[in-house]
Amino acid sequence: MKKYLTSLFFFLLILGKLHGQTDLSKPKDVLTILKHPLSFNDLIKQFKGKVIYIDFMASWCKPCIQELKSSKGLDEFFTNEDIVKLYISIDNFGETDKALEVLKTENATGYFVTYQAPDGKPNQFATDLENLFLFDSKKQFRGIPIYAIVDKQGTLITNDAIRPSSGEKLKYQLKQVNVVNN
């Protein structure tokens, strides 16, 4: 009976994630799918009081996938420093499942949201991401992966953060934000 209840619990946990839970008190060793926010500020408000490391990625991006492998090695650091990992997929509309499959394959932990609105229509969140991260001042696509850091007050510190493969350099950068914000 205990085995059955445990299986049922995990099934319901997974089912809940597939329906866009926003309960941010979940364990840090899972990937939680967030509901599509209205704006970048709405997304960031969910993590008030925490430093956020944002990873812009796509299922078709080989450098993104390689960085995910390095990112996994930093899980303990993120947990110990209480830093949120947030993955934002720029996969095309209707292909979010591909990004989720990549993250699942790499055992990614943290939070996930897609750039594309569920209905595929332009929205403020996508516009915010384009203006803050994805395009430069000449409206040229910057390429991915892109990493960013938001401080505990919800202020964007950098839209050009150090990559996970830089290991100790990234840890140092994130610790500096954490120290300044305590």
XYZ file of C-alpha atoms in Angstrom:
182
model
C 0.000 0.000 0.000
C 2.851 2.380 0.892
C 4.472 1.738 -2.505
C 1.160 2.472 -4.242
C 0.712 5.775 -2.365
C 4.290 6.820 -3.140
C 3.741 6.100 -6.843
C 0.459 7.999 -6.785
C 2.144 10.973 -5.099
C 4.855 11.166 -7.765
C 2.314 10.785 -10.550
C 0.264 13.666 -9.145
C 3.394 15.768 -8.687
C 4.356 15.269 -12.339
C 0.782 15.850 -13.492
C 0.689 19.094 -11.511
C 3.906 20.299 -13.127
C 2.519 19.663 -16.583
C -0.370 21.988 -15.785
C 1.841 24.964 -14.917
C 2.087 25.054 -11.152
C 3.420 28.208 -9.572
C 4.074 26.794 -6.091
C 7.615 27.975 -5.500
C 7.985 25.983 -2.289
C 8.624 22.756 -4.219
C 11.884 20.871 -3.658
C 14.838 22.214 -5.631
C 15.651 18.855 -7.223
C 12.833 19.030 -9.781
C 12.022 21.111 -12.824
C 8.882 23.158 -12.231
C 6.933 24.510 -15.196
C 5.623 28.004 -14.535
C 2.482 29.557 -15.947
C 3.189 31.980 -18.767
C 3.610 35.437 -17.176
C 2.106 38.657 -18.455
C 5.473 40.429 -18.375
C 9.083 39.936 -17.326
C 8.345 41.838 -14.104
C 5.481 39.449 -13.320
C 7.857 36.527 -13.734
C 10.537 38.054 -11.511
C 8.050 38.987 -8.747
C 7.510 35.270 -8.119
C 11.088 35.010 -6.847
C 11.297 38.183 -4.770
C 14.060 37.924 -2.201
C 16.115 35.491 -4.286
C 18.918 35.902 -6.787
C 17.858 34.464 -10.157
C 20.176 32.982 -12.768
C 18.396 32.949 -16.134
C 19.341 30.547 -18.909
C 17.905 31.311 -22.370
C 17.979 28.100 -24.361
C 16.368 26.090 -27.137
C 16.115 22.393 -27.901
C 17.983 22.814 -31.195
C 20.903 24.784 -29.698
C 23.937 22.523 -29.282
C 25.915 25.043 -27.154
C 22.851 25.395 -24.892
C 22.717 21.640 -24.362
C 26.452 21.497 -23.671
C 26.085 24.251 -21.056
C 23.215 22.320 -19.436
C 25.689 19.525 -18.745
C 27.961 22.009 -16.941
C 25.017 23.597 -15.157
C 24.070 20.254 -13.600
C 27.435 20.219 -11.846
C 26.529 23.489 -10.116
C 23.273 22.254 -8.549
C 24.739 21.983 -5.051
C 26.138 25.515 -5.283
C 22.764 26.917 -6.379
C 21.030 25.088 -3.528
C 23.567 26.166 -0.893
C 23.477 29.798 -2.044
C 19.660 29.740 -2.424
C 19.890 30.936 -6.040
C 17.060 30.216 -8.457
C 17.803 28.622 -11.831
C 15.290 29.766 -14.417
C 15.238 28.311 -17.929
C 13.503 30.257 -20.684
C 13.011 28.411 -23.957
C 12.892 30.286 -27.238
C 11.713 27.225 -29.146
C 9.036 27.926 -31.743
C 5.375 27.910 -30.811
C 4.143 24.357 -30.307
C 7.644 22.964 -29.729
C 7.955 23.587 -25.995
C 7.851 19.852 -25.408
C 11.185 19.555 -27.216
C 12.829 22.001 -24.807
C 11.308 20.171 -21.858
C 12.607 16.862 -23.184
C 16.145 18.286 -23.430
C 15.925 19.611 -19.862
C 14.566 16.272 -18.652
C 17.333 14.358 -20.437
C 19.944 16.569 -18.760
C 18.206 16.233 -15.357
C 17.870 20.007 -15.140
C 16.441 21.433 -11.942
C 14.851 24.802 -11.297
C 12.035 26.556 -13.101
C 10.942 26.646 -16.733
C 8.879 29.010 -18.827
C 8.615 29.480 -22.552
C 9.080 32.715 -24.456
C 6.065 31.841 -26.596
C 2.594 32.507 -25.226
C 0.358 29.422 -24.955
C -1.824 30.786 -27.764
C 1.172 31.675 -29.957
C 0.216 35.355 -30.123
C 2.629 38.235 -29.463
C 2.551 39.378 -25.861
C 4.254 41.717 -23.406
C 6.409 38.980 -21.896
C 7.926 38.125 -25.298
C 8.456 41.815 -26.062
C 10.189 42.311 -22.706
C 12.523 39.376 -23.368
C 13.340 40.625 -26.843
C 14.172 44.119 -25.581
C 16.081 43.097 -22.461
C 17.943 40.020 -23.663
C 17.476 38.615 -27.134
C 18.194 41.588 -29.403
C 20.930 44.194 -29.294
C 20.458 47.946 -29.764
C 20.445 47.464 -33.565
C 17.640 44.854 -33.252
C 20.034 42.050 -34.206
C 19.473 38.670 -32.560
C 22.270 38.114 -30.027
C 22.278 34.324 -30.327
C 21.931 31.791 -27.551
C 22.717 30.615 -24.995
C 22.297 33.857 -23.090
C 22.606 34.085 -19.330
C 21.362 36.804 -17.026
C 21.274 37.594 -13.321
C 18.503 39.322 -11.381
C 19.132 40.402 -7.783
C 16.939 39.857 -4.729
C 15.105 43.136 -5.325
C 14.163 42.101 -8.870
C 16.713 44.324 -10.607
C 18.438 43.028 -13.717
C 22.148 43.001 -12.849
C 23.430 41.739 -16.199
C 22.041 40.293 -19.408
C 25.490 38.909 -20.213
C 26.306 36.677 -17.231
C 29.066 34.104 -17.156
C 28.250 30.637 -18.571
C 27.938 27.546 -16.371
C 30.983 25.977 -18.068
C 33.093 28.716 -16.458
C 32.404 27.057 -13.097
C 34.284 29.007 -10.418
C 34.011 32.304 -12.319
C 30.223 31.973 -12.408
C 30.131 31.038 -8.719
C 32.166 34.150 -7.910
C 29.871 36.374 -10.011
C 26.754 34.987 -8.324
C 28.274 35.211 -4.834
C 29.024 38.892 -5.449
C 25.357 39.544 -6.232
C 24.289 37.512 -3.186
C 26.696 39.381 -0.845
C 25.665 42.832 -2.103
C 22.008 41.927 -1.634
C 22.212 40.624 1.957
